[in-house]
Coordinates of C-alpha atoms and ligand atoms in Angstrom, one line a residue:
M207 CA -15.0 -10.5 -24.7
K208 CA -14.0 -9.0 -28.0
S209 CA -10.8 -10.5 -29.5
E210 CA -8.6 -8.0 -31.3
N211 CA -6.1 -9.1 -34.0
T212 CA -3.2 -9.2 -31.5
N213 CA -5.1 -11.7 -29.4
K214 CA -5.7 -9.0 -26.8
M215 CA -9.1 -9.1 -25.1
K216 CA -11.1 -5.9 -24.8
I217 CA -13.1 -5.9 -21.7
T218 CA -16.5 -4.0 -21.9
N219 CA -18.4 -5.4 -18.9
I220 CA -17.1 -6.2 -15.4
C221 CA -18.8 -7.0 -12.2
C222 CA -17.7 -7.2 -8.6
I223 CA -19.2 -9.5 -5.9
G224 CA -19.0 -7.6 -2.6
A225 CA -19.9 -3.9 -2.2
G226 CA -17.8 -3.4 1.0
Y227 CA -14.8 -1.2 2.0
V228 CA -12.7 -2.8 -0.8
G229 CA -15.2 -3.6 -3.6
G230 CA -17.1 -0.3 -3.4
P231 CA -14.3 2.2 -3.7
T232 CA -12.2 0.1 -6.0
M233 CA -14.9 -0.4 -8.5
S234 CA -16.0 3.2 -8.3
V235 CA -12.6 4.3 -9.3
I236 CA -12.3 1.8 -12.1
A237 CA -15.7 3.0 -13.4
Q238 CA -14.6 6.6 -13.2
K239 CA -11.4 5.9 -15.1
C240 CA -13.0 3.6 -17.7
P241 CA -16.3 5.3 -18.9
D242 CA -16.5 2.7 -21.7
I243 CA -16.7 -0.2 -19.4
K244 CA -19.9 -1.2 -17.7
V245 CA -19.2 -1.8 -14.0
T246 CA -21.8 -3.5 -11.8
V247 CA -21.1 -4.0 -8.1
V248 CA -23.4 -6.6 -6.5
D249 CA -24.0 -7.6 -2.9
I250 CA -26.3 -9.9 -1.1
N251 CA -26.9 -7.2 1.5
E252 CA -29.9 -5.3 0.3
N253 CA -29.5 -2.4 2.7
R254 CA -25.9 -1.9 1.6
I255 CA -26.9 -1.7 -2.1
K256 CA -29.8 0.5 -1.2
A257 CA -27.4 2.9 0.5
W258 CA -25.0 2.8 -2.5
N259 CA -28.0 3.8 -4.7
D260 CA -29.3 6.5 -2.4
P261 CA -30.2 9.6 -4.4
N262 CA -28.3 11.7 -1.9
V263 CA -24.7 10.6 -2.6
E264 CA -23.7 11.7 0.9
N265 CA -25.6 8.6 2.2
I266 CA -23.4 5.9 0.5
P267 CA -22.5 3.3 3.1
I268 CA -18.8 3.9 3.2
Y269 CA -17.1 7.1 4.3
E270 CA -13.9 7.8 2.4
P271 CA -12.5 11.3 1.6
G272 CA -13.2 11.9 -2.1
L273 CA -15.4 8.9 -2.7
T274 CA -18.7 10.8 -3.1
E275 CA -17.2 12.8 -5.9
V276 CA -16.1 9.7 -7.8
V277 CA -19.5 8.0 -7.2
K278 CA -21.4 11.1 -8.3
E279 CA -19.5 11.2 -11.6
A280 CA -19.8 7.5 -12.5
R281 CA -23.0 6.2 -10.9
G282 CA -25.8 5.8 -13.4
R283 CA -23.4 6.4 -16.3
N284 CA -21.3 3.2 -16.3
L285 CA -21.4 2.3 -12.5
F286 CA -24.3 0.4 -11.1
F287 CA -25.0 -1.2 -7.7
S288 CA -27.4 -4.1 -7.6
T289 CA -28.5 -7.2 -5.7
D290 CA -29.1 -9.2 -8.9
V291 CA -25.9 -11.2 -8.7
D292 CA -26.8 -13.8 -11.3
K293 CA -27.5 -11.2 -14.0
A294 CA -24.2 -9.3 -13.3
I295 CA -22.2 -12.6 -13.4
D296 CA -23.9 -13.6 -16.7
E297 CA -23.2 -10.3 -18.4
A298 CA -19.6 -9.8 -17.2
E299 CA -16.4 -10.8 -19.0
M300 CA -14.4 -10.2 -15.9
I301 CA -15.6 -10.9 -12.3
F302 CA -13.9 -9.5 -9.2
I303 CA -14.5 -11.3 -6.0
S304 CA -14.4 -8.9 -3.1
V305 CA -16.3 -10.7 -0.4
N306 CA -15.1 -10.7 3.2
T307 CA -12.8 -13.5 4.5
P308 CA -13.1 -13.2 8.3
T309 CA -11.2 -15.3 10.8
K310 CA -13.0 -18.7 11.3
T311 CA -15.2 -18.7 14.4
Y312 CA -15.9 -22.5 14.3
G313 CA -14.4 -25.9 13.6
I314 CA -10.8 -26.6 12.4
G315 CA -8.7 -23.5 12.4
K316 CA -11.1 -21.6 14.7
G317 CA -9.7 -18.2 15.7
M318 CA -6.8 -18.5 13.2
A319 CA -7.7 -19.6 9.6
A320 CA -9.5 -17.5 7.1
D321 CA -13.1 -18.5 6.6
L322 CA -13.4 -19.0 2.9
K323 CA -17.1 -19.9 2.8
Y324 CA -18.1 -16.6 1.0
I325 CA -15.3 -17.1 -1.6
E326 CA -16.5 -20.7 -2.2
L327 CA -20.2 -19.5 -2.4
S328 CA -19.2 -16.9 -5.0
A329 CA -17.2 -19.4 -7.0
R330 CA -20.2 -21.9 -7.0
Q331 CA -22.6 -19.2 -8.0
I332 CA -20.3 -18.2 -11.0
A333 CA -20.0 -21.9 -11.9
R334 CA -23.8 -22.3 -11.9
V335 CA -24.6 -19.1 -13.8
A336 CA -21.8 -18.6 -16.4
T337 CA -22.5 -19.5 -20.0
S338 CA -19.5 -17.8 -21.5
D339 CA -15.7 -17.7 -20.8
K340 CA -14.7 -15.4 -17.9
I341 CA -11.8 -14.0 -16.1
I342 CA -12.1 -14.3 -12.3
V343 CA -10.1 -11.8 -10.2
E344 CA -9.4 -12.5 -6.6
K345 CA -9.6 -9.1 -4.9
S346 CA -10.1 -10.3 -1.3
T347 CA -7.0 -11.2 0.7
L348 CA -6.7 -15.0 0.6
P349 CA -4.5 -17.7 1.9
V350 CA -1.8 -18.8 -0.6
R351 CA -3.2 -21.4 -3.0
T352 CA -6.8 -20.4 -2.8
A353 CA -6.9 -19.8 -6.5
E354 CA -6.5 -23.6 -6.9
A355 CA -9.7 -24.3 -5.0
I356 CA -11.6 -21.7 -6.9
K357 CA -10.4 -23.2 -10.2
N358 CA -11.4 -26.7 -9.1
I359 CA -14.9 -25.5 -8.5
L360 CA -15.2 -23.6 -11.7
D361 CA -13.6 -26.2 -13.9
N362 CA -16.1 -28.8 -12.8
S363 CA -19.2 -26.8 -13.7
G364 CA -19.8 -29.3 -16.5
K365 CA -20.6 -26.6 -19.0
G366 CA -17.4 -26.3 -21.0
V367 CA -17.0 -22.7 -20.0
K368 CA -13.3 -21.6 -19.6
F369 CA -12.1 -19.6 -16.6
Q370 CA -8.9 -17.9 -15.9
I371 CA -8.1 -17.0 -12.3
L372 CA -6.1 -13.9 -11.5
S373 CA -4.9 -12.7 -8.1
N374 CA -5.1 -8.9 -7.8
P375 CA -4.9 -8.1 -4.1
E376 CA -5.9 -4.7 -3.0
F377 CA -3.4 -2.6 -1.0
L378 CA -5.6 0.4 -0.3
A379 CA -5.7 1.7 3.3
E380 CA -9.0 2.9 4.6
G381 CA -9.3 6.7 5.0
T382 CA -7.0 7.2 2.0
A383 CA -8.7 4.6 -0.3
V384 CA -9.5 7.0 -3.2
E385 CA -6.0 8.5 -3.1
N386 CA -4.4 5.0 -2.9
L387 CA -6.5 3.8 -5.8
L388 CA -5.8 6.7 -8.0
N389 CA -2.1 6.7 -7.3
P390 CA -1.0 3.3 -6.0
D391 CA 2.7 2.4 -5.2
R392 CA 2.1 -0.7 -7.2
V393 CA -0.7 -2.9 -8.6
L394 CA 0.0 -6.6 -8.3
I395 CA -1.5 -9.1 -10.8
G396 CA -0.7 -12.8 -10.5
G397 CA -1.8 -15.2 -13.2
E398 CA -1.1 -18.6 -14.7
Q399 CA 2.1 -18.7 -16.7
T400 CA 0.3 -20.1 -19.8
K401 CA -0.8 -18.4 -23.1
D402 CA -4.4 -18.0 -21.8
G403 CA -3.1 -16.9 -18.3
R404 CA -0.9 -14.2 -19.9
A405 CA -3.8 -13.0 -22.0
A406 CA -6.0 -12.7 -18.9
I407 CA -3.2 -10.8 -17.1
E408 CA -2.9 -8.4 -20.1
A409 CA -6.6 -7.8 -20.1
L410 CA -6.5 -6.6 -16.5
V411 CA -3.3 -4.7 -17.1
G412 CA -5.2 -3.0 -19.9
I413 CA -7.7 -1.6 -17.4
Y414 CA -5.2 -0.3 -14.8
Q415 CA -3.0 1.1 -17.5
R416 CA -5.6 3.8 -18.2
W417 CA -4.4 5.8 -15.2
I418 CA -1.4 4.0 -13.7
P419 CA 2.1 4.0 -15.2
K420 CA 3.0 0.6 -16.6
E421 CA 6.1 0.3 -14.5
R422 CA 3.9 0.2 -11.4
L423 CA 1.9 -2.8 -12.7
L424 CA 3.8 -5.9 -11.4
T425 CA 2.9 -9.2 -12.8
T426 CA 3.8 -12.5 -11.0
N427 CA 2.6 -16.1 -10.8
V428 CA -0.6 -16.5 -8.8
W429 CA 1.0 -17.9 -5.7
S430 CA 3.5 -15.1 -5.3
S431 CA 0.7 -12.6 -5.6
E432 CA -1.5 -14.3 -3.0
L433 CA 1.4 -14.6 -0.6
S434 CA 2.7 -11.1 -1.2
K435 CA -0.5 -9.6 0.1
L436 CA -0.3 -11.5 3.4
T437 CA 3.4 -10.6 3.6
A438 CA 2.8 -6.9 3.1
N439 CA 0.2 -6.8 5.9
A440 CA 2.4 -8.8 8.2
F441 CA 5.4 -6.5 7.6
L442 CA 3.3 -3.4 8.2
A443 CA 1.7 -4.7 11.4
Q444 CA 5.1 -5.9 12.6
R445 CA 6.5 -2.4 12.4
I446 CA 3.7 -1.1 14.6
S447 CA 4.2 -3.9 17.1
S448 CA 7.9 -3.3 17.1
I449 CA 7.5 0.4 17.9
N450 CA 4.8 -0.4 20.4
A451 CA 7.0 -2.9 22.2
M452 CA 9.7 -0.1 22.4
S453 CA 7.0 2.3 23.8
E454 CA 6.7 0.3 27.0
L455 CA 10.4 0.3 27.4
C456 CA 10.5 4.1 26.8
E457 CA 8.0 4.6 29.6
M458 CA 10.4 2.8 32.0
T459 CA 13.6 4.5 30.9
E460 CA 12.6 8.2 30.3
A461 CA 13.2 7.7 26.6
D462 CA 10.5 9.3 24.3
V463 CA 9.1 6.9 21.7
E464 CA 8.5 9.7 19.2
E465 CA 12.2 10.8 19.5
V466 CA 13.3 7.2 19.1
A467 CA 11.0 6.7 16.0
R468 CA 12.4 9.9 14.5
A469 CA 15.9 8.8 15.1
I470 CA 15.6 5.3 13.6
G471 CA 13.2 6.5 10.8
A472 CA 16.0 8.8 9.5
D473 CA 17.9 5.7 8.5
S474 CA 16.8 5.3 4.9
R475 CA 17.1 1.5 5.3
I476 CA 14.4 1.6 8.1
G477 CA 12.3 4.5 6.7
S478 CA 10.0 6.8 8.7
R479 CA 6.5 5.6 8.0
F480 CA 4.4 3.2 10.1
L481 CA 6.4 3.9 13.2
K482 CA 3.7 5.6 15.2
A483 CA 3.2 4.1 18.6
S484 CA -0.4 3.7 19.5
V485 CA -3.0 2.0 21.7
G486 CA -2.7 -0.9 19.1
F487 CA -3.5 -1.5 15.5
G488 CA -7.0 -2.3 14.4
G489 CA -8.8 -2.7 11.1
S490 CA -10.2 -5.7 9.2
C491 CA -6.9 -6.9 7.9
F492 CA -3.8 -7.0 10.1
Q493 CA -4.9 -9.3 12.8
K494 CA -6.9 -11.6 10.5
D495 CA -4.1 -11.9 7.9
I496 CA -1.4 -12.6 10.5
L497 CA -3.5 -15.2 12.2
N498 CA -4.0 -16.7 8.8
L499 CA -0.3 -16.6 8.0
V500 CA 0.5 -18.3 11.4
Y501 CA -2.1 -21.0 10.6
I502 CA -0.7 -21.6 7.2
A503 CA 2.9 -21.8 8.6
R504 CA 1.8 -24.3 11.2
S505 CA -0.1 -26.4 8.7
Y506 CA 3.3 -26.9 6.9
N507 CA 4.9 -27.6 10.3
L508 CA 6.9 -24.4 10.2
H509 CA 6.5 -23.7 13.9
E510 CA 9.4 -21.2 14.3
V511 CA 7.9 -19.2 11.4
A512 CA 4.5 -19.3 13.0
D513 CA 5.7 -18.3 16.5
Y514 CA 7.7 -15.4 15.0
W515 CA 4.6 -13.8 13.4
E516 CA 2.3 -14.7 16.2
Q517 CA 4.3 -12.4 18.5
V518 CA 3.1 -9.4 16.4
I519 CA -0.4 -10.2 17.6
I520 CA 0.6 -10.9 21.2
I521 CA 2.3 -7.4 21.5
N522 CA -0.8 -5.8 19.9
N523 CA -3.1 -7.4 22.5
H524 CA -0.7 -6.4 25.2
Q525 CA -0.7 -2.8 24.1
R526 CA -4.5 -2.5 24.2
S527 CA -4.7 -4.1 27.6
R528 CA -1.9 -2.2 29.2
F529 CA -3.6 1.0 28.1
S530 CA -6.8 0.1 29.9
K531 CA -4.8 -1.0 33.0
K532 CA -3.0 2.3 33.0
I533 CA -6.3 4.1 33.1
V534 CA -7.5 2.0 36.1
Q535 CA -4.2 2.4 38.0
S536 CA -4.0 6.1 37.4
L537 CA -7.6 6.6 38.7
F538 CA -6.5 5.4 42.1
N539 CA -7.0 1.7 41.2
T540 CA -10.7 2.0 40.6
V541 CA -13.0 3.2 37.8
S542 CA -16.1 1.8 39.3
G543 CA -19.0 4.3 38.8
K544 CA -16.6 6.8 37.2
K545 CA -17.2 8.5 33.9
I546 CA -14.6 7.9 31.2
A547 CA -15.0 9.8 28.0
F548 CA -13.7 8.2 24.8
L549 CA -12.8 10.5 21.9
G550 CA -12.9 8.2 18.9
W551 CA -14.2 4.7 18.2
A552 CA -13.1 4.1 14.6
F553 CA -9.9 2.0 14.1
K554 CA -8.2 5.1 12.5
K555 CA -9.2 8.6 11.4
E556 CA -11.1 9.4 8.2
T557 CA -13.1 6.2 8.3
N558 CA -16.4 5.0 9.9
D559 CA -15.0 1.4 10.0
T560 CA -14.6 0.0 13.5
R561 CA -13.5 -3.5 12.8
E562 CA -10.9 -4.7 15.4
S563 CA -10.6 -1.1 16.7
A564 CA -8.6 -0.8 19.9
A565 CA -11.5 1.3 21.3
I566 CA -13.7 -1.8 21.5
Y567 CA -11.3 -3.8 23.7
V568 CA -10.4 -0.8 25.9
A569 CA -14.1 -0.1 26.5
D570 CA -14.8 -3.7 27.2
A571 CA -12.0 -3.9 29.8
L572 CA -13.2 -0.7 31.5
I573 CA -16.8 -1.8 31.6
E574 CA -15.6 -5.0 33.2
E575 CA -14.2 -2.7 35.9
Q576 CA -17.7 -1.1 36.2
A577 CA -16.8 2.2 34.5
N578 CA -19.4 4.3 32.7
V579 CA -18.0 4.9 29.2
V580 CA -19.3 7.8 27.1
V581 CA -18.2 7.8 23.5
Y582 CA -18.0 10.5 20.9
D583 CA -16.8 9.7 17.3
P584 CA -17.4 12.1 14.4
K585 CA -18.3 9.3 11.9
V586 CA -19.3 6.1 13.8
K587 CA -22.9 5.5 14.6
G588 CA -24.0 4.4 18.1
E589 CA -25.6 1.2 16.8
Q590 CA -22.2 0.1 15.4
M591 CA -20.5 0.7 18.8
Y592 CA -23.1 -1.5 20.5
A593 CA -22.8 -4.2 17.8
D594 CA -19.0 -4.2 18.3
L595 CA -19.3 -4.6 22.1
D596 CA -22.1 -7.2 21.8
Y597 CA -19.9 -9.2 19.5
L598 CA -17.4 -9.8 22.2
A599 CA -20.2 -11.4 24.3
S600 CA -18.6 -10.4 27.6
R601 CA -21.9 -9.6 29.2
D602 CA -25.6 -9.1 28.7
I603 CA -26.4 -6.8 25.8
D604 CA -28.6 -4.6 28.0
E605 CA -25.7 -4.1 30.3
N606 CA -23.6 -2.9 27.4
R607 CA -26.3 -0.2 26.7
N608 CA -26.3 0.8 30.4
K609 CA -22.6 1.1 30.7
L610 CA -21.8 2.6 27.3
I611 CA -23.5 5.9 26.3
V612 CA -23.1 7.4 22.9
A613 CA -22.7 11.2 22.8
D614 CA -23.2 13.3 19.7
D615 CA -21.2 16.2 21.0
P616 CA -17.6 16.0 22.4
Y617 CA -18.2 18.6 25.1
A618 CA -21.2 16.7 26.4
A619 CA -19.1 13.5 26.4
C620 CA -16.4 15.1 28.4
K621 CA -18.6 17.0 30.9
D622 CA -18.2 15.7 34.5
A623 CA -15.8 12.9 33.3
H624 CA -13.0 11.7 35.5
A625 CA -10.8 11.0 32.5
I626 CA -10.7 11.3 28.7
A627 CA -9.2 8.6 26.5
I628 CA -8.2 9.3 22.9
L629 CA -8.7 6.2 20.9
T630 CA -8.7 7.6 17.3
E631 CA -6.5 10.3 15.9
W632 CA -9.3 12.5 14.4
D633 CA -7.8 15.9 13.6
E634 CA -10.8 17.8 15.0
F635 CA -9.8 16.6 18.6
K636 CA -6.8 19.0 18.4
T637 CA -9.0 22.0 17.7
Y638 CA -11.3 21.6 20.8
D639 CA -11.5 24.2 23.5
W640 CA -9.4 22.2 26.0
K641 CA -9.7 24.9 28.7
R642 CA -13.5 24.6 28.6
I643 CA -13.2 20.8 28.7
Y644 CA -10.9 21.0 31.7
K645 CA -13.2 23.3 33.6
E646 CA -16.2 21.0 33.1
M647 CA -14.4 17.8 34.2
Q648 CA -14.0 16.2 37.6
K649 CA -10.6 16.9 39.2
P650 CA -7.9 15.7 39.0
A651 CA -8.7 15.7 35.2
F652 CA -6.9 12.9 33.3
V653 CA -6.2 12.6 29.6
F654 CA -4.9 9.3 28.3
D655 CA -3.7 9.9 24.8
G656 CA -3.7 6.5 23.0
R657 CA -2.6 8.2 19.8
N658 CA -0.1 10.8 21.0
L659 CA -2.3 13.3 19.2
L660 CA -2.6 16.2 21.7
D661 CA 0.1 18.7 22.8
K662 CA 1.3 17.6 26.2
E663 CA 2.6 21.0 27.2
M664 CA -0.7 22.7 26.4
L665 CA -2.6 20.1 28.4
T666 CA -0.4 20.1 31.4
E667 CA -0.3 23.9 31.4
I668 CA -4.1 23.9 31.6
G669 CA -4.0 21.5 34.5
F670 CA -4.6 18.0 33.0
V671 CA -2.8 15.0 34.3
H672 CA -1.5 13.6 31.0
Y673 CA -0.4 10.2 29.9
A674 CA 0.8 9.4 26.4
I675 CA 2.1 6.2 24.8
G676 CA 5.9 5.7 25.2
K677 CA 6.5 8.9 27.2
S678 CA 7.5 9.0 30.8
Ligands
UDX182 C1 -12.3 -7.0 2.9 C2 -11.4 -7.4 1.7 O1 -12.2 -7.6 0.5 C3 -10.6 -8.5 2.0 O2 -9.4 -8.4 1.3 C4 -10.2 -8.5 3.4 O3 -9.6 -9.7 3.6 C5 -11.3 -8.4 4.4 O4 -12.4 -7.9 3.9 P1 -14.2 -5.5 2.8 O5 -14.6 -4.9 1.6 O6 -13.5 -4.7 3.8 O7 -13.5 -6.8 2.5 O8 -15.4 -6.3 3.6 P2 -16.8 -5.9 3.8 O9 -17.0 -4.4 3.9 O10 -17.4 -6.8 4.8 O11 -17.5 -6.3 2.3 C6 -17.8 -7.5 1.9 C7 -19.1 -7.5 1.2 O12 -19.3 -8.8 0.6 C8 -20.3 -7.3 2.2 O13 -21.0 -6.2 1.8 C9 -21.1 -8.6 2.0 O14 -22.5 -8.4 2.2 C10 -20.7 -9.1 0.7 N1 -20.9 -10.5 0.4 C11 -20.5 -11.4 1.3 C12 -21.7 -10.9 -0.7 O15 -22.1 -10.1 -1.5 N2 -21.8 -12.2 -0.9 C13 -21.4 -13.2 0.0 O16 -21.6 -14.4 -0.3 C14 -20.7 -12.7 1.1
UDX183 C1 -4.0 -1.9 6.0 C2 -2.8 -1.8 5.0 O1 -2.2 -0.6 5.2 C3 -3.4 -1.8 3.6 O2 -2.3 -1.8 2.6 C4 -4.2 -3.1 3.4 O3 -4.7 -3.2 2.1 C5 -5.3 -3.2 4.4 O4 -4.7 -3.1 5.7 P1 -5.9 -0.3 6.9 O5 -6.1 -1.4 7.9 O6 -7.0 0.3 6.1 O7 -4.8 -0.8 5.8 O8 -5.2 0.9 7.6 P2 -3.7 1.3 8.1 O9 -3.4 2.7 7.8 O10 -2.7 0.3 7.7 O11 -3.8 1.2 9.7 C6 -4.1 0.0 10.4 C7 -4.0 0.2 11.9 O12 -2.7 0.5 12.3 C8 -4.8 1.4 12.3 O13 -5.5 1.1 13.5 C9 -3.8 2.5 12.6 O14 -4.2 3.4 13.5 C10 -2.6 1.7 13.1 N1 -1.3 2.3 12.9 C11 -0.9 2.6 11.6 C12 -0.5 2.6 14.0 O15 -0.9 2.3 15.1 N2 0.7 3.1 13.8 C13 1.2 3.4 12.5 O16 2.3 3.9 12.4 C14 0.4 3.1 11.4

């Protein structure tokens, strides 16, 4: 770190541990915007790094609109992907930690708490390797007060190296990652309220300031920053569960959930975004972060707070399961041996990420009812679909391969099907030749639109029996 007269640190070398959906795009954009800073993204997963370094930039492991262009510009110039974690840590003045923090699958807090083992491993590795002062930036979403644990590990390295810990949670949404990184609503930086803490905050502000207006860079104490990220995700997910809860009531009362959403969204206090009823939210964050919030609240004996947020997850699970039940009921109470075509497997459009996607749970429920599920998704690979189903451990993995077939063409997926279920809102589904699809299906031909994507009038005119969320 070069010290300037004003005590400002000039950062020339940063690294990021974790080349995933957050670390990869975030660091690519930082490298593009700061050509004078060397940016190294490291990961223990050799295949992932190999893919990031693939000479054909189309083969990078994460699909995000606009990302290949950013990587093309910066890779090899000041953006590097590597598995040599020690070297990158040693050289960097600022280290982002962007490893995953999944829900714990064992021990105390199983199924609720965030598993911080990768965070701790990263901190221990930094403590072991570092020979000069460093700023550590928490990028991963973490329980409030995690910075304290990281600091304890680092401060006891016994080498006299000084560390400053910043919390800089990432708010990007997948599918719009590059756009969100280039033009964020805000960037949040939490740090220690001391002279050194403020200098570290300023160093990170100095990076973002290159392309983001200063008024959008919010600085807070570390704990507010950590908790704000959990709170933001909880509020966003709560809006979806709220509208999804109303969708079921709409179906009973002949109200139309889209009309209700439009009517309430016009109130500027409520706002119109994130009010789209669906088969249920997915993604790596909402469920994990709310479960974690619930766990933290319970650990402070705040049971009413915990119950309040837990309800968001309960409604989401209910929304998924009532969608699969609707399919079974509509198909004359049995789907055994029937072909159900899924359009979409990703948890939302414009991404190949499938973590916690509603499609996984709906497929699992239908396979349990002995349906034959055939899936087409424009970006998700078949091996990922099988990995997702196998992870639920509901049955033998061979049976998953018998009961779920991957199609690489949507018309083949739908041919001879008894029903089609829309699980992801890919735009291309709207442009299909629905007359041809109808002709080639079993009759009556059902469409279950879990995303309210398709035009109901068009489908019913063709002859489909049509079900959409929150519509009678
Ligand atoms: C996200 C966010 O970082 C986090 O905020 C959120 O809470 C969930 O996970 P994401 O980038 O989406 O992370 O996760 P993932 O795509 O799994 O990437 C994490 C990467 O870290 C993986 O490539 C993994 O191999 C790597 N990793 C993990 C390491 O390099 N070292 C480790 O010790 C553990
Ligand atoms: C979310 C947050 O938006 C982001 O700020 C945070 O950094 C990570 O978690 P992400 O999970 O990538 O981002 O996508 P998001 O657009 O929030 O969608 C999450 C899920 O909710 C998707 O399954 C989506 O289809 C669903 N959704 C979203 C709805 O069902 N209805 C809506 O109105 C909005």
